[in-house]
């Protein structure tokens, strides 16, 4: 293998170039990972278009926070037996010392936002260097294409843990995008009495049935099942879906919001919230515990993200790849870059 490493550098919104530099060397406590696959999500598209909140990006940057690969080298103080291990890694560079981190809520770290692919070089590259403490090693035969989706799966695992599903409950998932379909898979493992996926896209709804949903509904039909569900997991981030999730929950039920909402989204009716005695939780990112949950489910075969992948591109075709993300084409699922 040559000593060079390619990376996709976004200098500024709308501007990118493929650069070739010496392979990055891991420092103390770090590892260098050879990237096998990296997913592109809407937050990457927002970074590229310049629509991401300035507090959550630092240009120039190599994007890529959803990825999987193989440990190639370790820095000082890191167990050399990690070399050759297939792995994923958490993106949040949490401090591990603040009150929230010590309580186990690493995604609520108070030390300030710092994340691979947004403020640190990410995995749209041949190699990525990350702290070894953030690794979640995988099985020797793990499918690294599918494992690249373990980052969104960890977010969904955080939502499932917050919702605390119980066997025999009625559960709804609002939205059948990547997060929604992964949520269907994880929730199906809890043996719900009913698992409904709600999405306007017929193709995505059909995939939800393959992933374990017992029925699918369009948004126009959702009014007929208001107040029915013990647990509602919202994944769409559309202007009305936070409010819709609360309307779908039964009195005393739970709603978990994972969508990334924009200013102007419809608010939750406080009268309905109070009278119905709902429990509402929100999720942003994933704690270390949620990552472990997702990796265990993947290793056990309860979670298989591979069917979500519809397109794969080399680094040189990043422009074509990112154009597909958020294009609205119902035939576009998860888009991967394959260095």
Short mmCIF file of C-alpha atoms in Angstrom, two decimals:
data_model
loop_
_atom_site.label_atom_id
_atom_site.label_comp_id
_atom_site.label_asym_id
_atom_site.label_seq_id
_atom_site.Cartn_x
_atom_site.Cartn_y
_atom_site.Cartn_z
CA UNK A 1 0.00 0.00 0.00
CA UNK A 2 1.31 3.46 -0.86
CA UNK A 3 2.03 6.11 1.74
CA UNK A 4 -0.59 8.51 0.40
CA UNK A 5 -4.18 8.91 1.54
CA UNK A 6 -7.01 10.63 -0.30
CA UNK A 7 -9.68 12.72 1.38
CA UNK A 8 -12.67 14.75 0.22
CA UNK A 9 -12.17 18.27 1.56
CA UNK A 10 -15.03 20.77 1.69
CA UNK A 11 -13.24 24.12 1.81
CA UNK A 12 -16.44 26.13 1.97
CA UNK A 13 -20.13 25.59 1.23
CA UNK A 14 -20.50 24.27 -2.30
CA UNK A 15 -16.77 23.82 -2.83
CA UNK A 16 -14.92 20.51 -2.57
CA UNK A 17 -11.75 18.90 -3.86
CA UNK A 18 -10.06 15.54 -3.61
CA UNK A 19 -6.70 15.95 -1.91
CA UNK A 20 -3.84 13.49 -1.58
CA UNK A 21 -1.57 13.73 1.45
CA UNK A 22 0.64 11.42 3.51
CA UNK A 23 -1.33 8.89 5.50
CA UNK A 24 -2.32 10.39 8.87
CA UNK A 25 -0.47 8.96 11.82
CA UNK A 26 -2.38 8.16 15.01
CA UNK A 27 -1.25 10.05 18.09
CA UNK A 28 -1.28 8.78 21.66
CA UNK A 29 -4.59 7.09 22.43
CA UNK A 30 -5.64 7.12 18.76
CA UNK A 31 -6.07 4.62 15.92
CA UNK A 32 -5.94 4.94 12.16
CA UNK A 33 -8.77 3.15 10.38
CA UNK A 34 -8.86 2.16 6.73
CA UNK A 35 -12.37 3.23 5.66
CA UNK A 36 -14.44 0.56 3.89
CA UNK A 37 -17.65 2.54 3.46
CA UNK A 38 -19.10 5.87 4.58
CA UNK A 39 -22.74 6.90 4.44
CA UNK A 40 -23.99 10.30 3.30
CA UNK A 41 -26.91 11.73 5.25
CA UNK A 42 -28.89 14.97 5.15
CA UNK A 43 -26.59 16.63 7.69
CA UNK A 44 -23.71 16.05 5.25
CA UNK A 45 -25.78 17.62 2.48
CA UNK A 46 -26.53 20.57 4.77
CA UNK A 47 -22.81 20.92 5.53
CA UNK A 48 -22.02 20.91 1.81
CA UNK A 49 -24.79 23.39 0.97
CA UNK A 50 -23.88 25.69 3.86
CA UNK A 51 -27.18 25.20 5.69
CA UNK A 52 -25.79 23.62 8.84
CA UNK A 53 -25.76 25.80 11.96
CA UNK A 54 -22.35 27.47 12.18
CA UNK A 55 -21.96 26.18 15.74
CA UNK A 56 -21.98 22.61 14.39
CA UNK A 57 -19.42 22.76 11.58
CA UNK A 58 -15.88 24.02 11.09
CA UNK A 59 -14.67 24.65 7.53
CA UNK A 60 -12.51 23.44 5.89
CA UNK A 61 -13.54 19.92 6.86
CA UNK A 62 -13.51 16.35 5.60
CA UNK A 63 -17.11 15.17 6.15
CA UNK A 64 -18.13 11.63 7.04
CA UNK A 65 -19.61 10.63 10.40
CA UNK A 66 -21.31 7.38 9.33
CA UNK A 67 -18.63 4.82 8.50
CA UNK A 68 -17.04 1.43 9.09
CA UNK A 69 -13.56 0.14 8.44
CA UNK A 70 -10.57 -1.82 9.68
CA UNK A 71 -7.99 -0.65 12.22
CA UNK A 72 -4.69 -0.25 10.39
CA UNK A 73 -2.39 1.33 12.99
CA UNK A 74 -2.46 2.33 16.66
CA UNK A 75 -0.81 5.15 18.56
CA UNK A 76 1.03 5.05 21.85
CA UNK A 77 -0.89 3.53 24.71
CA UNK A 78 -3.36 1.65 22.49
CA UNK A 79 -3.65 -2.14 22.49
CA UNK A 80 -1.84 -3.40 19.37
CA UNK A 81 -4.30 -6.30 19.15
CA UNK A 82 -6.81 -3.85 17.67
CA UNK A 83 -4.86 -3.84 14.41
CA UNK A 84 -6.86 -5.79 11.84
CA UNK A 85 -10.15 -5.49 13.74
CA UNK A 86 -13.26 -4.41 11.87
CA UNK A 87 -14.85 -1.50 13.68
CA UNK A 88 -17.13 1.50 13.88
CA UNK A 89 -16.68 4.47 16.18
CA UNK A 90 -18.74 7.07 17.95
CA UNK A 91 -18.66 10.50 16.38
CA UNK A 92 -19.12 12.74 19.43
CA UNK A 93 -15.75 13.58 21.04
CA UNK A 94 -17.21 13.70 24.55
CA UNK A 95 -14.93 14.70 27.43
CA UNK A 96 -15.71 11.73 29.73
CA UNK A 97 -15.21 13.92 32.81
CA UNK A 98 -18.17 16.33 33.04
CA UNK A 99 -21.22 15.51 35.17
CA UNK A 100 -23.34 14.35 32.26
CA UNK A 101 -20.61 12.12 30.84
CA UNK A 102 -19.95 10.57 34.25
CA UNK A 103 -23.69 9.91 34.50
CA UNK A 104 -23.46 7.95 31.24
CA UNK A 105 -25.17 10.60 29.10
CA UNK A 106 -22.22 11.13 26.78
CA UNK A 107 -24.35 12.72 24.04
CA UNK A 108 -25.13 15.54 26.52
CA UNK A 109 -21.47 16.34 27.21
CA UNK A 110 -21.17 19.90 28.49
CA UNK A 111 -17.61 20.44 27.25
CA UNK A 112 -18.83 21.77 23.91
CA UNK A 113 -19.71 20.26 20.54
CA UNK A 114 -16.96 18.32 18.79
CA UNK A 115 -17.74 15.59 16.24
CA UNK A 116 -15.91 13.57 13.61
CA UNK A 117 -16.93 14.75 10.15
CA UNK A 118 -18.08 18.20 11.28
CA UNK A 119 -15.39 19.75 13.46
CA UNK A 120 -12.75 16.99 12.98
CA UNK A 121 -11.66 15.17 9.80
CA UNK A 122 -14.18 12.50 8.91
CA UNK A 123 -14.42 9.37 6.81
CA UNK A 124 -14.96 10.65 3.28
CA UNK A 125 -11.38 9.53 2.88
CA UNK A 126 -9.16 6.49 2.60
CA UNK A 127 -8.32 6.77 6.30
CA UNK A 128 -9.76 8.35 9.43
CA UNK A 129 -8.02 8.86 12.77
CA UNK A 130 -10.15 8.65 15.93
CA UNK A 131 -9.63 8.16 19.67
CA UNK A 132 -9.43 4.45 20.46
CA UNK A 133 -11.87 4.94 23.35
CA UNK A 134 -14.63 5.65 20.82
CA UNK A 135 -14.28 2.34 18.96
CA UNK A 136 -16.93 -0.38 18.94
CA UNK A 137 -15.15 -3.43 17.46
CA UNK A 138 -17.23 -5.73 15.27
CA UNK A 139 -17.20 -9.44 14.52
CA UNK A 140 -14.46 -10.69 12.21
CA UNK A 141 -17.01 -11.44 9.48
CA UNK A 142 -19.06 -8.24 9.85
CA UNK A 143 -20.45 -6.70 6.66
CA UNK A 144 -18.70 -3.32 6.63
CA UNK A 145 -21.07 -1.89 4.01
CA UNK A 146 -24.01 -2.50 6.34
CA UNK A 147 -21.99 -1.48 9.40
CA UNK A 148 -21.54 2.01 7.93
CA UNK A 149 -25.17 2.56 8.92
CA UNK A 150 -24.56 1.82 12.59
CA UNK A 151 -24.30 5.55 13.33
CA UNK A 152 -27.96 6.25 12.45
CA UNK A 153 -28.81 2.90 14.06
CA UNK A 154 -27.24 4.16 17.29
CA UNK A 155 -29.46 7.25 17.16
CA UNK A 156 -32.47 4.98 16.73
CA UNK A 157 -31.23 2.79 19.58
CA UNK A 158 -31.15 5.91 21.76
CA UNK A 159 -34.78 6.57 20.84
CA UNK A 160 -35.81 2.98 21.52
CA UNK A 161 -34.08 3.04 24.91
CA UNK A 162 -35.82 6.32 25.74
CA UNK A 163 -39.20 4.89 24.71
CA UNK A 164 -38.76 1.72 26.79
CA UNK A 165 -40.97 -0.56 24.63
CA UNK A 166 -42.61 -3.52 26.31
CA UNK A 167 -43.74 -6.78 24.68
CA UNK A 168 -47.35 -6.68 23.55
CA UNK A 169 -47.59 -2.90 23.23
CA UNK A 170 -48.98 -1.02 20.25
CA UNK A 171 -46.15 0.93 18.62
CA UNK A 172 -46.02 3.39 15.73
CA UNK A 173 -43.05 4.74 13.77
CA UNK A 174 -43.68 8.07 12.09
CA UNK A 175 -41.51 8.26 8.99
CA UNK A 176 -39.94 5.45 6.94
CA UNK A 177 -36.62 6.98 5.97
CA UNK A 178 -33.34 5.50 7.14
CA UNK A 179 -34.03 6.23 10.82
CA UNK A 180 -37.62 5.04 10.59
CA UNK A 181 -36.83 1.73 8.95
CA UNK A 182 -34.02 1.03 11.40
CA UNK A 183 -36.45 1.85 14.20
CA UNK A 184 -38.92 -0.68 12.80
CA UNK A 185 -36.24 -3.38 12.90
CA UNK A 186 -35.16 -2.60 16.46
CA UNK A 187 -38.74 -2.29 17.75
CA UNK A 188 -39.81 -5.54 16.09
CA UNK A 189 -37.33 -7.33 18.38
CA UNK A 190 -39.53 -6.37 21.37
CA UNK A 191 -42.51 -8.38 20.01
CA UNK A 192 -45.08 -5.57 19.88
CA UNK A 193 -48.73 -6.53 19.46
CA UNK A 194 -48.90 -4.00 16.62
CA UNK A 195 -46.13 -2.15 14.79
CA UNK A 196 -47.35 0.52 12.38
CA UNK A 197 -45.15 2.51 10.01
CA UNK A 198 -46.57 5.80 8.72
CA UNK A 199 -45.11 7.34 5.56
CA UNK A 200 -46.50 8.75 2.30
CA UNK A 201 -43.99 6.86 0.10
CA UNK A 202 -45.38 3.52 -1.02
CA UNK A 203 -41.95 2.03 -1.72
CA UNK A 204 -40.64 2.92 1.74
CA UNK A 205 -43.80 1.62 3.39
CA UNK A 206 -43.38 -1.69 1.58
CA UNK A 207 -39.83 -1.97 2.91
CA UNK A 208 -41.15 -1.32 6.42
CA UNK A 209 -43.26 -4.48 6.12
CA UNK A 210 -40.14 -6.42 5.16
CA UNK A 211 -38.40 -4.99 8.23
CA UNK A 212 -41.09 -6.17 10.65
CA UNK A 213 -43.97 -3.70 10.56
CA UNK A 214 -47.40 -5.30 10.88
CA UNK A 215 -49.09 -2.56 8.83
CA UNK A 216 -48.35 0.69 7.04
CA UNK A 217 -50.44 3.83 6.73
CA UNK A 218 -50.25 7.04 4.76
CA UNK A 219 -50.41 10.39 6.58
CA UNK A 220 -54.03 10.78 5.47
CA UNK A 221 -54.95 7.63 7.34
CA UNK A 222 -53.12 8.59 10.52
CA UNK A 223 -56.09 10.59 11.78
CA UNK A 224 -58.04 7.35 12.08
CA UNK A 225 -55.59 5.91 14.64
CA UNK A 226 -55.03 8.95 16.86
CA UNK A 227 -54.80 8.05 20.52
CA UNK A 228 -54.09 4.38 19.76
CA UNK A 229 -50.41 3.78 20.48
CA UNK A 230 -48.52 3.10 23.69
CA UNK A 231 -45.31 4.32 22.06
CA UNK A 232 -44.72 6.55 19.04
CA UNK A 233 -41.22 7.02 17.63
CA UNK A 234 -41.02 10.06 15.35
CA UNK A 235 -38.19 10.01 12.79
CA UNK A 236 -39.29 12.28 9.95
CA UNK A 237 -38.46 15.78 11.19
CA UNK A 238 -41.24 17.26 9.04
CA UNK A 239 -42.93 20.50 10.20
CA UNK A 240 -45.95 18.73 11.71
CA UNK A 241 -44.57 15.38 12.86
CA UNK A 242 -43.68 16.30 16.46
CA UNK A 243 -47.28 17.38 17.04
CA UNK A 244 -48.59 14.38 15.07
CA UNK A 245 -46.59 11.95 17.21
CA UNK A 246 -48.24 13.26 20.37
CA UNK A 247 -51.69 12.95 18.79
CA UNK A 248 -51.03 9.32 17.85
CA UNK A 249 -50.08 8.39 21.43
CA UNK A 250 -52.75 7.09 23.79
CA UNK A 251 -53.54 8.86 27.07
CA UNK A 252 -50.57 8.22 29.32
CA UNK A 253 -48.50 7.07 26.33
CA UNK A 254 -44.97 7.95 25.24
CA UNK A 255 -43.58 9.83 22.25
CA UNK A 256 -39.90 10.02 21.29
CA UNK A 257 -38.76 12.65 18.80
CA UNK A 258 -35.64 11.96 16.72
CA UNK A 259 -36.25 14.13 13.65
CA UNK A 260 -34.15 17.24 13.05
CA UNK A 261 -36.72 20.02 13.05
CA UNK A 262 -36.26 23.41 11.44
CA UNK A 263 -37.53 26.78 12.73
CA UNK A 264 -41.24 27.15 12.13
CA UNK A 265 -42.16 23.53 12.85
CA UNK A 266 -45.59 23.12 14.43
CA UNK A 267 -45.51 23.09 18.21
CA UNK A 268 -46.97 20.45 20.50
CA UNK A 269 -50.34 21.44 21.93
CA UNK A 270 -49.67 21.98 25.66
CA UNK A 271 -53.33 21.43 26.53
CA UNK A 272 -53.34 18.01 24.85
CA UNK A 273 -49.97 17.21 26.42
CA UNK A 274 -51.19 18.05 29.91
CA UNK A 275 -54.62 16.43 29.74
CA UNK A 276 -53.30 13.26 28.10
CA UNK A 277 -50.41 12.99 30.59
CA UNK A 278 -47.95 12.09 27.84
CA UNK A 279 -44.27 11.43 28.30
CA UNK A 280 -42.29 13.14 25.53
CA UNK A 281 -38.56 12.59 25.02
CA UNK A 282 -36.19 13.94 22.39
CA UNK A 283 -32.99 12.44 21.00
CA UNK A 284 -29.98 14.16 19.43
CA UNK A 285 -27.08 11.87 18.64
CA UNK A 286 -26.39 8.75 20.66
CA UNK A 287 -24.73 7.92 23.95
CA UNK A 288 -22.09 5.21 24.27
CA UNK A 289 -24.78 2.92 25.70
CA UNK A 290 -26.97 3.44 22.63
CA UNK A 291 -24.02 2.64 20.38
CA UNK A 292 -23.45 -0.60 22.29
CA UNK A 293 -27.15 -1.45 21.91
CA UNK A 294 -27.00 -0.96 18.13
CA UNK A 295 -23.77 -2.94 17.72
CA UNK A 296 -25.14 -5.83 19.81
CA UNK A 297 -28.33 -5.92 17.75
CA UNK A 298 -26.29 -5.87 14.52
CA UNK A 299 -24.01 -8.66 15.72
CA UNK A 300 -26.99 -10.76 16.83
CA UNK A 301 -28.69 -10.39 13.44
CA UNK A 302 -31.62 -8.39 14.84
CA UNK A 303 -30.56 -5.37 12.80
CA UNK A 304 -29.63 -5.57 9.12
CA UNK A 305 -29.21 -2.16 7.46
CA UNK A 306 -27.92 -3.59 4.16
CA UNK A 307 -31.29 -3.48 2.31
CA UNK A 308 -31.39 0.29 2.84
CA UNK A 309 -28.34 0.83 0.61
CA UNK A 310 -29.32 1.78 -2.95
CA UNK A 311 -26.27 3.60 -4.33
CA UNK A 312 -22.49 3.35 -3.96
CA UNK A 313 -19.91 5.76 -5.40
CA UNK A 314 -16.12 6.21 -5.30
CA UNK A 315 -14.72 9.36 -3.69
CA UNK A 316 -14.18 10.88 -7.14
CA UNK A 317 -17.96 10.94 -7.69
CA UNK A 318 -18.87 12.75 -4.49
CA UNK A 319 -20.76 15.44 -6.42
CA UNK A 320 -23.05 12.82 -7.98
CA UNK A 321 -23.50 11.06 -4.63
CA UNK A 322 -24.38 14.13 -2.57
CA UNK A 323 -26.83 15.32 -5.26
CA UNK A 324 -28.89 12.18 -4.71
CA UNK A 325 -29.22 12.79 -0.97
CA UNK A 326 -32.31 14.85 -0.28
CA UNK A 327 -33.29 14.82 -3.96
CA UNK A 328 -36.74 13.49 -3.14
CA UNK A 329 -36.37 10.48 -5.43
CA UNK A 330 -38.30 7.68 -3.68
CA UNK A 331 -35.95 5.12 -5.24
CA UNK A 332 -32.98 6.63 -3.38
CA UNK A 333 -32.23 5.03 -0.06
CA UNK A 334 -28.86 5.12 1.65
CA UNK A 335 -25.98 6.44 -0.46
CA UNK A 336 -22.46 5.23 0.32
CA UNK A 337 -19.00 6.41 -0.60
CA UNK A 338 -16.54 3.54 -1.07
CA UNK A 339 -12.93 4.81 -0.86
#
